[in-house]
Tab-separated table of C-alpha atoms in Angstrom:
chain	number	residue	atom	x	y	z
A	57	MET	CA	159.543	56.588	-101.516
A	58	ALA	CA	162.612	53.806	-102.792
A	59	ALA	CA	162.045	50.410	-101.893
A	60	VAL	CA	165.267	48.453	-99.582
A	61	ARG	CA	166.960	46.273	-102.310
A	62	THR	CA	168.941	43.330	-100.636
A	63	THR	CA	172.648	42.477	-102.414
A	64	ASN	CA	174.239	39.543	-103.737
A	65	TYR	CA	178.376	40.516	-103.667
A	66	PRO	CA	180.302	37.748	-103.035
A	67	ALA	CA	182.659	39.836	-101.093
A	68	ILE	CA	180.840	40.772	-97.677
A	69	LYS	CA	178.303	38.705	-95.748
A	70	ASN	CA	175.139	40.083	-97.398
A	71	ALA	CA	172.154	41.139	-95.268
A	72	PRO	CA	168.285	39.569	-95.596
A	73	LEU	CA	166.017	42.668	-95.641
A	74	VAL	CA	164.879	42.015	-91.921
A	75	GLY	CA	168.153	42.953	-91.362
A	76	LEU	CA	168.714	46.314	-93.508
A	77	ALA	CA	165.795	48.042	-91.053
A	78	GLU	CA	166.123	51.188	-89.341
A	79	GLY	CA	166.242	51.074	-85.643
A	80	ASN	CA	165.256	53.679	-83.303
A	81	ALA	CA	167.325	57.187	-83.481
A	82	ALA	CA	164.711	59.793	-81.719
A	83	PHE	CA	166.908	60.878	-79.244
A	84	ASN	CA	167.463	64.737	-79.288
A	85	ASN	CA	169.698	66.787	-77.597
A	86	THR	CA	167.332	70.092	-77.785
A	87	HIS	CA	164.338	67.916	-75.917
A	88	LEU	CA	166.903	66.175	-73.517
A	89	ALA	CA	168.385	69.795	-72.798
A	90	VAL	CA	164.783	71.460	-72.199
A	91	ALA	CA	163.359	68.720	-70.216
A	92	ILE	CA	166.328	69.236	-67.200
A	93	LEU	CA	165.848	72.693	-67.086
A	94	LEU	CA	162.245	72.720	-66.496
A	95	VAL	CA	161.914	69.592	-64.799
A	96	PRO	CA	163.658	72.309	-61.754
A	97	TYR	CA	161.455	74.753	-63.187
A	98	PHE	CA	157.965	73.242	-62.160
A	99	LEU	CA	159.748	72.153	-58.947
A	100	LYS	CA	160.616	75.196	-58.496
A	101	SER	CA	157.186	77.120	-58.430
A	102	PHE	CA	155.270	74.228	-56.482
A	103	LEU	CA	157.259	74.966	-54.042
A	104	HIS	CA	157.055	78.880	-54.444
A	105	ALA	CA	160.805	79.320	-54.053
A	106	GLY	CA	163.513	81.883	-55.912
A	107	PHE	CA	166.610	81.365	-58.343
A	108	LYS	CA	168.890	80.236	-55.621
A	109	THR	CA	166.088	76.804	-55.341
A	110	TYR	CA	166.145	76.663	-59.009
A	111	LEU	CA	170.008	76.267	-59.394
A	112	PHE	CA	169.726	73.352	-56.405
A	113	LEU	CA	167.163	71.867	-57.738
A	114	LEU	CA	168.754	71.906	-61.358
A	115	LEU	CA	172.188	69.905	-59.658
A	116	LEU	CA	169.625	67.658	-57.990
A	117	THR	CA	167.722	66.113	-60.949
A	118	ALA	CA	169.869	67.002	-63.839
A	119	VAL	CA	171.314	63.678	-63.736
A	120	PRO	CA	167.938	61.861	-62.677
A	121	THR	CA	166.511	63.122	-65.730
A	122	ALA	CA	168.821	62.313	-68.130
A	123	VAL	CA	168.464	59.171	-67.237
A	124	ALA	CA	164.607	58.953	-67.204
A	125	TYR	CA	165.144	60.588	-70.664
A	126	TRP	CA	167.457	58.421	-72.365
A	127	SER	CA	165.508	55.374	-70.664
A	128	LEU	CA	161.890	56.468	-72.247
A	129	VAL	CA	162.710	57.636	-75.611
A	130	SER	CA	165.313	54.394	-75.871
A	131	MET	CA	162.402	52.681	-75.167
A	132	TYR	CA	159.322	54.453	-77.127
A	133	GLY	CA	161.024	56.762	-79.822
A	134	SER	CA	160.103	55.863	-83.471
A	135	ARG	CA	162.518	53.817	-86.275
A	136	LYS	CA	164.833	56.630	-88.666
A	137	ASN	CA	162.144	54.780	-91.260
A	138	GLU	CA	159.657	51.759	-91.522
A	139	LYS	CA	160.693	51.136	-95.000
A	140	VAL	CA	161.308	47.346	-93.826
A	141	VAL	CA	158.959	45.753	-92.445
A	142	LEU	CA	159.486	43.705	-89.435
A	143	PRO	CA	157.950	40.107	-89.778
A	144	GLY	CA	156.798	40.094	-85.837
A	145	ASN	CA	157.728	36.184	-84.994
A	146	ASP	CA	157.399	35.757	-80.922
A	147	ILE	CA	161.116	35.648	-80.121
A	148	GLU	CA	160.935	31.994	-79.648
A	149	GLN	CA	161.341	31.573	-83.279
A	150	TYR	CA	164.841	33.213	-82.531
A	151	ILE	CA	166.198	32.046	-79.257
A	152	THR	CA	166.069	29.540	-76.695
A	153	ILE	CA	165.470	31.046	-72.909
A	154	ASN	CA	166.841	28.552	-70.919
A	155	ASP	CA	166.123	30.648	-67.649
A	156	PRO	CA	163.263	30.269	-65.737
A	157	GLU	CA	162.805	34.175	-64.366
A	158	LEU	CA	163.861	35.506	-67.792
A	159	LYS	CA	161.202	33.084	-69.500
A	160	GLN	CA	159.344	35.072	-67.191
A	161	PHE	CA	159.603	39.027	-68.944
A	162	TYR	CA	160.029	37.631	-72.584
A	163	ASN	CA	158.537	35.546	-74.424
A	164	GLY	CA	156.222	35.848	-77.233
A	165	LYS	CA	156.045	39.472	-78.289
A	166	ASN	CA	157.846	40.337	-75.408
A	167	LYS	CA	160.836	41.477	-76.688
A	168	ILE	CA	164.077	41.107	-75.196
A	169	PRO	CA	166.641	44.693	-74.645
A	170	MET	CA	169.893	43.893	-75.769
A	171	GLN	CA	171.784	43.995	-72.610
A	172	VAL	CA	169.404	41.621	-71.187
A	173	PHE	CA	169.607	39.267	-74.283
A	174	HIS	CA	173.956	39.440	-74.229
A	175	ASP	CA	174.768	39.180	-70.692
A	176	ALA	CA	172.893	36.235	-70.537
A	177	TYR	CA	173.411	34.315	-72.945
A	178	PHE	CA	177.273	35.043	-72.228
A	179	ASP	CA	176.199	33.115	-69.173
A	180	GLY	CA	174.270	30.101	-70.551
A	181	LYS	CA	170.616	31.140	-70.000
A	182	ILE	CA	169.964	31.406	-73.291
A	183	ASP	CA	171.150	30.478	-77.211
A	184	PHE	CA	170.809	30.980	-80.700
A	185	ASN	CA	168.213	28.909	-82.396
A	186	GLY	CA	171.004	28.472	-85.099
A	187	ASP	CA	173.533	30.441	-86.872
A	188	VAL	CA	174.353	33.243	-84.049
A	189	LEU	CA	175.335	35.565	-87.175
A	190	ASP	CA	171.887	34.875	-88.979
A	191	ILE	CA	169.772	35.032	-85.970
A	192	LEU	CA	171.737	38.526	-85.251
A	193	GLU	CA	170.445	39.607	-88.634
A	194	GLN	CA	167.026	39.361	-87.549
A	195	ARG	CA	167.489	41.069	-84.417
A	196	HIS	CA	164.924	43.583	-84.348
A	197	ASP	CA	162.285	41.327	-85.162
A	198	TRP	CA	163.218	40.034	-81.248
A	199	ALA	CA	165.595	42.540	-79.308
A	200	ARG	CA	165.169	45.718	-77.977
A	201	PHE	CA	167.647	48.587	-78.039
A	202	ASN	CA	166.520	50.060	-75.109
A	203	PHE	CA	168.999	51.797	-72.264
A	204	THR	CA	168.556	49.507	-69.379
A	205	LEU	CA	169.081	50.073	-65.505
A	206	GLN	CA	172.724	47.871	-65.990
A	207	LEU	CA	173.640	50.244	-68.583
A	208	PHE	CA	173.516	53.391	-67.529
A	209	LYS	CA	175.243	51.947	-64.526
A	210	TYR	CA	177.754	50.728	-66.423
A	211	VAL	CA	178.584	54.031	-67.881
A	212	PHE	CA	178.417	55.941	-64.771
A	213	THR	CA	180.541	53.702	-62.373
A	214	VAL	CA	182.505	52.548	-64.986
A	215	LEU	CA	183.192	54.106	-68.643
A	216	ILE	CA	182.858	57.761	-67.450
A	217	PRO	CA	185.220	57.122	-63.748
A	218	ASP	CA	187.924	55.418	-66.651
A	219	VAL	CA	187.512	58.354	-69.437
A	220	ILE	CA	188.640	60.535	-66.299
A	221	SER	CA	191.378	58.403	-65.247
A	222	HIS	CA	192.793	57.148	-68.318
A	223	ASN	CA	196.587	56.654	-67.721
A	224	ARG	CA	199.671	54.583	-67.731
A	225	GLU	CA	198.931	51.983	-65.656
A	226	GLN	CA	195.357	51.542	-67.220
A	227	ASP	CA	196.557	51.154	-70.512
A	228	GLN	CA	199.208	48.680	-69.462
A	229	ASP	CA	196.713	46.678	-67.614
A	230	GLN	CA	194.007	46.477	-69.875
A	231	VAL	CA	196.819	46.069	-73.047
A	232	ARG	CA	198.284	43.003	-71.164
A	233	GLY	CA	195.264	40.949	-69.502
A	234	HIS	CA	193.348	41.311	-72.990
A	235	TYR	CA	196.335	40.645	-75.485
A	236	ASP	CA	198.660	38.441	-73.250
A	237	ARG	CA	195.994	36.498	-73.106
A	238	GLY	CA	197.348	33.587	-75.214
A	239	ASP	CA	198.434	33.946	-79.259
A	240	ASP	CA	196.474	30.556	-79.853
A	241	PHE	CA	193.586	32.615	-78.723
A	242	TYR	CA	193.261	34.696	-81.612
A	243	GLU	CA	195.471	32.952	-83.622
A	244	TRP	CA	191.808	31.252	-84.402
A	245	PHE	CA	190.613	33.545	-86.212
A	246	LEU	CA	192.923	36.094	-86.882
A	247	GLY	CA	194.972	33.261	-88.823
A	248	PRO	CA	198.996	33.029	-89.776
A	249	ARG	CA	198.929	36.707	-90.997
A	250	MET	CA	197.731	37.459	-86.528
A	251	ILE	CA	196.831	40.850	-87.710
A	252	TYR	CA	194.079	42.818	-85.554
A	253	THR	CA	192.896	45.268	-87.507
A	254	SER	CA	191.046	45.883	-90.546
A	255	GLY	CA	192.479	44.161	-94.445
A	256	VAL	CA	191.007	45.340	-97.722
A	257	CYS	CA	188.603	44.430	-100.410
A	258	THR	CA	189.922	45.080	-103.756
A	259	ASP	CA	187.376	42.798	-105.924
A	260	ASN	CA	183.550	43.169	-104.678
A	261	THR	CA	183.036	39.556	-107.367
A	262	VAL	CA	184.653	37.074	-104.996
A	263	GLU	CA	185.152	36.417	-101.727
A	264	GLN	CA	188.716	37.097	-100.733
A	265	SER	CA	190.249	34.778	-98.166
A	266	LEU	CA	191.679	37.033	-95.625
A	267	GLU	CA	194.406	37.015	-95.638
A	268	THR	CA	194.321	38.880	-99.040
A	269	LEU	CA	191.626	40.907	-97.345
A	270	GLN	CA	194.961	41.582	-94.556
A	271	ASP	CA	197.852	41.494	-97.718
A	272	ASN	CA	195.464	44.369	-99.771
A	273	LYS	CA	195.810	46.502	-96.532
A	274	LEU	CA	199.739	46.045	-95.950
A	275	ALA	CA	200.381	46.907	-99.538
A	276	ILE	CA	197.762	50.212	-99.533
A	277	VAL	CA	199.609	50.891	-96.244
A	278	CYS	CA	202.963	50.903	-97.497
A	279	GLU	CA	202.900	52.401	-100.910
A	280	LYS	CA	200.880	55.616	-98.946
A	281	LEU	CA	204.000	55.406	-96.803
A	282	ASP	CA	206.040	55.859	-100.091
A	283	LEU	CA	208.241	53.857	-98.004
A	284	LYS	CA	212.377	54.049	-99.341
A	285	PRO	CA	215.067	52.057	-98.255
A	286	THR	CA	216.836	55.058	-96.189
A	287	ASP	CA	213.496	55.625	-94.724
A	288	ARG	CA	213.141	54.484	-90.523
A	289	LEU	CA	209.479	53.507	-89.996
A	290	LEU	CA	207.678	53.267	-86.797
A	291	ASP	CA	204.971	50.983	-85.785
A	292	ILE	CA	202.924	52.367	-82.621
A	293	GLY	CA	200.684	49.142	-81.259
A	294	CYS	CA	202.191	47.019	-84.054
A	295	GLY	CA	200.551	43.979	-82.873
A	296	TRP	CA	202.422	40.584	-83.346
A	297	GLY	CA	204.665	42.698	-86.068
A	298	THR	CA	203.748	41.389	-89.247
A	299	LEU	CA	203.301	44.732	-91.272
A	300	VAL	CA	206.757	45.707	-89.417
A	301	THR	CA	208.176	42.684	-90.778
A	302	TYR	CA	206.374	42.948	-94.563
A	303	ALA	CA	207.790	46.601	-94.958
A	304	ALA	CA	211.471	45.151	-93.844
A	305	LYS	CA	211.173	42.579	-96.224
A	306	ASN	CA	209.910	44.207	-99.162
A	307	TYR	CA	210.942	47.918	-98.995
A	308	ASP	CA	214.412	47.496	-97.229
A	309	CYS	CA	213.361	49.753	-94.426
A	310	ASP	CA	214.471	50.522	-91.431
A	311	ALA	CA	211.126	49.499	-89.301
A	312	THR	CA	210.743	49.322	-85.779
A	313	GLY	CA	207.345	48.406	-83.721
A	314	CYS	CA	206.087	48.815	-80.053
A	315	THR	CA	203.703	47.081	-78.012
A	316	LEU	CA	202.568	47.522	-74.761
A	317	SER	CA	201.587	43.581	-74.838
A	318	VAL	CA	204.803	40.910	-73.698
A	319	ASN	CA	203.563	38.267	-76.129
A	320	GLN	CA	203.168	40.160	-78.806
A	321	ALA	CA	206.937	41.675	-78.992
A	322	ALA	CA	208.002	37.847	-78.212
A	323	PHE	CA	205.946	36.898	-81.229
A	324	GLY	CA	206.849	39.689	-83.612
A	325	THR	CA	210.837	39.518	-82.460
A	326	GLU	CA	210.258	35.236	-83.927
A	327	ARG	CA	207.885	36.708	-87.221
A	328	ILE	CA	211.175	38.619	-88.145
A	329	ARG	CA	213.752	36.487	-87.481
A	330	ASN	CA	211.585	33.502	-89.209
A	331	ASN	CA	211.392	35.484	-92.456
A	332	GLY	CA	214.961	36.476	-92.830
A	333	VAL	CA	215.340	39.872	-91.725
A	334	SER	CA	218.314	40.780	-89.294
A	335	ALA	CA	217.833	41.873	-85.774
A	336	ASP	CA	219.726	45.611	-87.181
A	337	LYS	CA	216.967	46.390	-89.987
A	338	ALA	CA	213.731	45.421	-87.665
A	339	ARG	CA	212.562	44.539	-84.246
A	340	ILE	CA	209.308	45.188	-82.100
A	341	LEU	CA	210.478	47.016	-78.463
A	342	CYS	CA	207.773	46.007	-75.389
A	343	SER	CA	207.575	49.232	-74.716
A	344	ASP	CA	205.425	52.298	-74.040
A	345	TYR	CA	205.420	54.491	-77.381
A	346	ARG	CA	205.573	57.568	-74.616
A	347	ASP	CA	209.523	55.718	-73.263
A	348	LEU	CA	210.777	55.134	-76.941
A	349	PRO	CA	214.053	56.470	-76.119
A	350	VAL	CA	215.058	58.687	-79.794
A	351	GLY	CA	214.585	62.858	-80.236
A	352	LYS	CA	212.146	64.712	-82.133
A	353	GLY	CA	211.846	63.873	-86.323
A	354	ALA	CA	212.876	60.316	-84.958
A	355	TYR	CA	211.496	58.432	-87.641
A	356	THR	CA	210.649	59.205	-91.536
A	357	LYS	CA	207.002	57.366	-91.809
A	358	ILE	CA	204.805	56.506	-89.170
A	359	VAL	CA	201.899	54.359	-88.923
A	360	SER	CA	199.343	53.132	-85.794
A	361	LEU	CA	196.795	51.340	-87.304
A	362	GLU	CA	194.016	51.478	-84.455
A	363	MET	CA	195.135	51.969	-81.450
A	364	ALA	CA	194.761	55.414	-80.889
A	365	GLU	CA	191.329	53.874	-79.793
A	366	HIS	CA	192.920	52.957	-76.408
A	367	VAL	CA	194.703	55.942	-75.823
A	368	GLY	CA	191.527	57.537	-74.763
A	369	ILE	CA	189.726	60.677	-75.547
A	370	ARG	CA	191.489	62.631	-72.383
A	371	ARG	CA	195.043	61.604	-74.079
A	372	TYR	CA	194.488	61.607	-77.753
A	373	SER	CA	195.611	65.514	-78.570
A	374	GLN	CA	198.532	64.593	-75.822
A	375	PHE	CA	199.463	61.357	-78.014
A	376	LEU	CA	199.452	62.714	-81.718
A	377	SER	CA	201.161	65.578	-80.366
A	378	GLN	CA	203.806	63.151	-78.928
A	379	VAL	CA	203.289	61.340	-82.900
A	380	TYR	CA	203.771	65.528	-84.734
A	381	ASP	CA	206.841	65.311	-82.260
A	382	LEU	CA	208.217	61.855	-83.364
A	383	LEU	CA	207.623	62.525	-87.302
A	384	ASP	CA	210.466	64.243	-89.487
A	385	ASP	CA	209.009	67.154	-90.933
A	386	ASP	CA	209.220	65.305	-94.401
A	387	GLY	CA	207.794	62.687	-92.947
A	388	ILE	CA	203.919	61.040	-93.810
A	389	PHE	CA	202.271	59.066	-90.671
A	390	VAL	CA	199.287	56.872	-91.944
A	391	PHE	CA	196.770	56.133	-89.577
A	392	GLN	CA	194.025	53.680	-88.853
A	393	VAL	CA	191.309	54.351	-86.623
A	394	ALA	CA	188.007	52.931	-85.456
A	395	GLY	CA	184.298	54.859	-85.421
A	396	ILE	CA	180.971	56.003	-85.138
A	397	ARG	CA	178.677	57.802	-87.237
A	398	PRO	CA	177.213	61.364	-86.283
A	399	PRO	CA	173.681	59.952	-86.696
A	400	TRP	CA	173.836	57.562	-84.368
A	401	GLN	CA	170.644	55.013	-83.706
A	402	PHE	CA	170.412	53.559	-80.042
A	403	GLU	CA	171.145	50.604	-80.935
A	404	ASP	CA	174.389	52.012	-81.874
A	405	LEU	CA	175.078	53.261	-78.607
A	406	ILE	CA	174.271	49.968	-77.434
A	407	TRP	CA	176.524	47.738	-79.253
A	408	GLY	CA	179.512	50.528	-78.530
A	409	LEU	CA	179.388	49.596	-74.792
A	410	PHE	CA	178.723	46.260	-75.305
A	411	MET	CA	182.863	46.156	-77.048
A	412	ASN	CA	183.821	48.572	-73.722
A	413	LYS	CA	182.760	46.415	-71.274
A	414	TYR	CA	183.596	42.937	-72.680
A	415	VAL	CA	185.662	43.284	-75.756
A	416	PHE	CA	188.148	46.404	-75.555
A	417	PRO	CA	187.906	47.892	-72.387
A	418	GLY	CA	189.949	51.136	-71.862
A	419	ALA	CA	188.137	51.391	-75.763
A	420	ASP	CA	186.732	54.849	-75.155
A	421	ALA	CA	187.604	57.062	-78.049
A	422	SER	CA	186.043	55.236	-80.748
A	423	CYS	CA	184.758	58.393	-82.191
A	424	SER	CA	182.682	60.222	-85.110
A	425	LEU	CA	185.534	61.311	-88.288
A	426	GLY	CA	184.456	64.460	-87.758
A	427	TRP	CA	186.503	64.839	-84.224
A	428	VAL	CA	189.093	62.474	-85.631
A	429	VAL	CA	190.343	64.781	-87.867
A	430	GLY	CA	189.684	68.254	-85.619
A	431	LYS	CA	192.184	66.256	-83.503
A	432	LEU	CA	194.806	66.022	-86.460
A	433	GLU	CA	194.454	69.585	-87.687
A	434	GLY	CA	193.710	70.854	-84.087
A	435	ALA	CA	198.031	68.894	-83.492
A	436	GLY	CA	199.817	70.150	-86.741
A	437	PHE	CA	198.758	67.895	-89.167
A	438	GLU	CA	197.580	68.353	-93.230
A	439	ILE	CA	195.293	65.852	-94.447
A	440	LYS	CA	195.558	64.225	-97.794
A	441	ASN	CA	193.527	61.652	-97.820
A	442	ILE	CA	191.234	59.997	-96.093
A	443	ASP	CA	189.510	56.397	-96.858
A	444	VAL	CA	186.497	54.902	-94.793
A	445	LEU	CA	186.900	51.595	-94.964
A	446	GLY	CA	183.509	50.341	-92.719
A	447	VAL	CA	183.061	48.096	-95.153
A	448	HIS	CA	186.294	46.459	-95.652
A	449	TYR	CA	186.325	45.441	-91.804
A	450	SER	CA	182.743	44.147	-92.730
A	451	ALA	CA	184.058	41.826	-94.235
A	452	THR	CA	187.755	40.825	-92.905
A	453	ILE	CA	185.353	40.301	-89.697
A	454	TYR	CA	183.302	38.188	-91.911
A	455	GLN	CA	186.545	35.733	-91.992
A	456	TRP	CA	187.505	35.673	-88.838
A	457	TYR	CA	183.988	34.696	-87.431
A	458	LYS	CA	183.992	32.022	-89.801
A	459	ASN	CA	187.407	30.524	-88.557
A	460	TRP	CA	185.995	31.228	-85.005
A	461	VAL	CA	183.389	29.107	-85.638
A	462	SER	CA	185.476	26.068	-87.325
A	463	ASN	CA	188.096	25.864	-84.283
A	464	LYS	CA	184.684	25.816	-81.749
A	465	GLU	CA	185.715	22.684	-80.404
A	466	LYS	CA	189.710	24.137	-79.502
A	467	VAL	CA	188.062	27.516	-77.967
A	468	LEU	CA	185.922	25.448	-75.584
A	469	ALA	CA	188.722	22.293	-74.533
A	470	LYS	CA	191.272	25.432	-73.388
A	471	TYR	CA	188.937	28.875	-72.347
A	472	GLY	CA	185.606	27.429	-72.094
A	473	ASP	CA	182.008	27.904	-73.590
A	474	ARG	CA	182.172	31.540	-71.698
A	475	TRP	CA	184.468	32.614	-73.736
A	476	TYR	CA	183.557	30.977	-76.953
A	477	ARG	CA	180.446	33.359	-76.832
A	478	VAL	CA	181.384	36.113	-75.954
A	479	TRP	CA	183.519	36.778	-79.274
A	480	VAL	CA	181.152	34.319	-81.696
A	481	PHE	CA	178.880	37.124	-80.212
A	482	PHE	CA	181.209	40.026	-80.765
A	483	LEU	CA	182.764	38.748	-84.479
A	484	ALA	CA	179.014	38.115	-86.273
A	485	TYR	CA	177.072	41.648	-84.135
A	486	SER	CA	180.924	43.353	-85.825
A	487	VAL	CA	180.010	42.172	-88.754
A	488	ILE	CA	176.897	43.492	-89.169
A	489	THR	CA	177.924	46.918	-87.449
A	490	SER	CA	180.501	47.829	-89.570
A	491	ARG	CA	178.490	46.639	-92.567
A	492	GLN	CA	175.786	48.627	-92.378
A	493	GLY	CA	177.800	51.827	-90.935
A	494	GLY	CA	177.236	52.125	-86.836
A	495	ALA	CA	180.443	51.564	-86.145
A	496	SER	CA	183.205	52.226	-88.983
A	497	VAL	CA	186.813	52.254	-89.485
A	498	PHE	CA	188.688	55.510	-91.134
A	499	GLN	CA	192.041	54.830	-93.103
A	500	ILE	CA	193.920	58.469	-93.164
A	501	THR	CA	197.165	59.593	-94.642
A	502	MET	CA	198.710	62.772	-93.544
A	503	HIS	CA	202.218	64.640	-93.023
A	504	LYS	CA	203.297	67.995	-91.353
A	505	ASN	CA	201.391	70.879	-92.130
A	506	LEU	CA	204.519	73.078	-92.717
A	507	ASN	CA	205.430	75.791	-95.899
A	508	ALA	CA	208.554	73.913	-96.604
A	509	PHE	CA	207.178	70.042	-96.788
A	510	HIS	CA	207.275	69.148	-100.635
A	511	ARG	CA	203.204	68.290	-101.396
A	512	ILE	CA	203.529	68.147	-104.927
A	513	GLU	CA	205.974	65.250	-104.317
A	514	GLY	CA	202.884	63.138	-103.023
A	515	VAL	CA	201.029	62.925	-106.255
A	516	ARG	CA	201.811	59.864	-107.300
A	517	LYS	CA	200.970	58.082	-104.171
A	518	HIS	CA	198.077	60.327	-104.000
A	519	ALA	CA	196.283	56.532	-104.360
A	520	SER	CA	192.284	58.643	-104.380
A	521	ILE	CA	192.874	60.265	-107.124
A	522	HIS	CA	194.566	57.581	-109.758
A	523	VAL	CA	190.466	57.033	-110.956
A	524	THR	CA	190.534	54.535	-113.503
A	525	PRO	CA	187.080	55.421	-115.873
A	526	GLU	CA	184.979	51.792	-117.388
A	527	LYS	CA	184.727	54.027	-121.118
A	528	VAL	CA	187.045	56.560	-122.278
A	529	PRO	CA	185.765	60.144	-121.855
A	530	VAL	CA	184.442	62.128	-124.269
A	531	GLU	CA	186.064	65.492	-124.130
A	532	VAL	CA	183.658	68.675	-123.294
A	533	VAL	CA	183.797	71.347	-126.003
């Protein structure tokens, strides 16, 4: 069995050995299904009842049985492997519990559930003994990743109802409540580019600045779109308008961005003006993409970077169909979306629920790559290229994390301790989960799957096929 090795690449925050430990991945759909079916069967047999009673008991016990199964497996299931041996230190080495009641339950070798920990940390009841990111790297030695009653309550009373009822009003309320908090809040970690999506690392031997990571991404996206002066570009969920401005300024195309955020639209409009781009060449609309005053095929190029998560699972196919209609038959669509890995560990789900509750409410469509591709193909697109950028996101968020920590006093003065704590935890943990594959981001280039689409014209900009061998290959004869 190969040993786990550490790395020392300047481009990212490298994990210590303990940070490479695998978590609990013991969940099994078959076992859950058997438990759900057998519990009412045993009850029916004990009561000497018939099939109708069994069906009634099945309906009555299915949810409690599922909750019990998830609770037990998440608490007692085995780690995926034991290659990394945990130090086994007392939790007091990593965290300080200020709350007397919590201290009674969690001390010494009694690890604290991650949900209990982060909620208490946000309330000031617990503190990290050192740098937040460094202590989180060692989380498997002091935290448990079991499903708690609070997590089940959130899933049943908030997450599932949101998924079912996802609508326009919900989108607007959640986006404006999140992104209209204050541009300074975001600038304190996003920096001058004001881009809230993953950048791209092009050299793992150096630590590229946040601005370089984002400039790399802007150039890559525009090149994948094969932008020309004759193009009409639409950026759906354009944020603070940086890509719209960049595309119009560097490729002389007509560029439109749309966002539900009032602050973002105002900021983006000013950014376009400050960069010397005329209003008839580029614009930011404070509008739902569904309300754009255009007809079918209005745009030759469309881009959407990490906006679709907010669309929601319920509306995902409808969203993609609307993008399909907005795109010219000869057009190109570049789609960047965050998601989770299919062979998940319980830690991944607990992190995802934290994100949904505290950071991106309503963003329930962070799904696996296979699910996303299925939806895209179902909408009529043909996939040309996919780049999985999880580790690039880790490099990007590490720069965000350092910016946030460096601006701590400014955040505390204007937004208070709780907002600082939520975001420092979010950024630190996101550095880790995107580096280790728990969550990732997929950049997908596509076009309509039509007979008349001239695919050969895309060869020149098909980035992944243009490689440079490290040495000149020798021909096989």
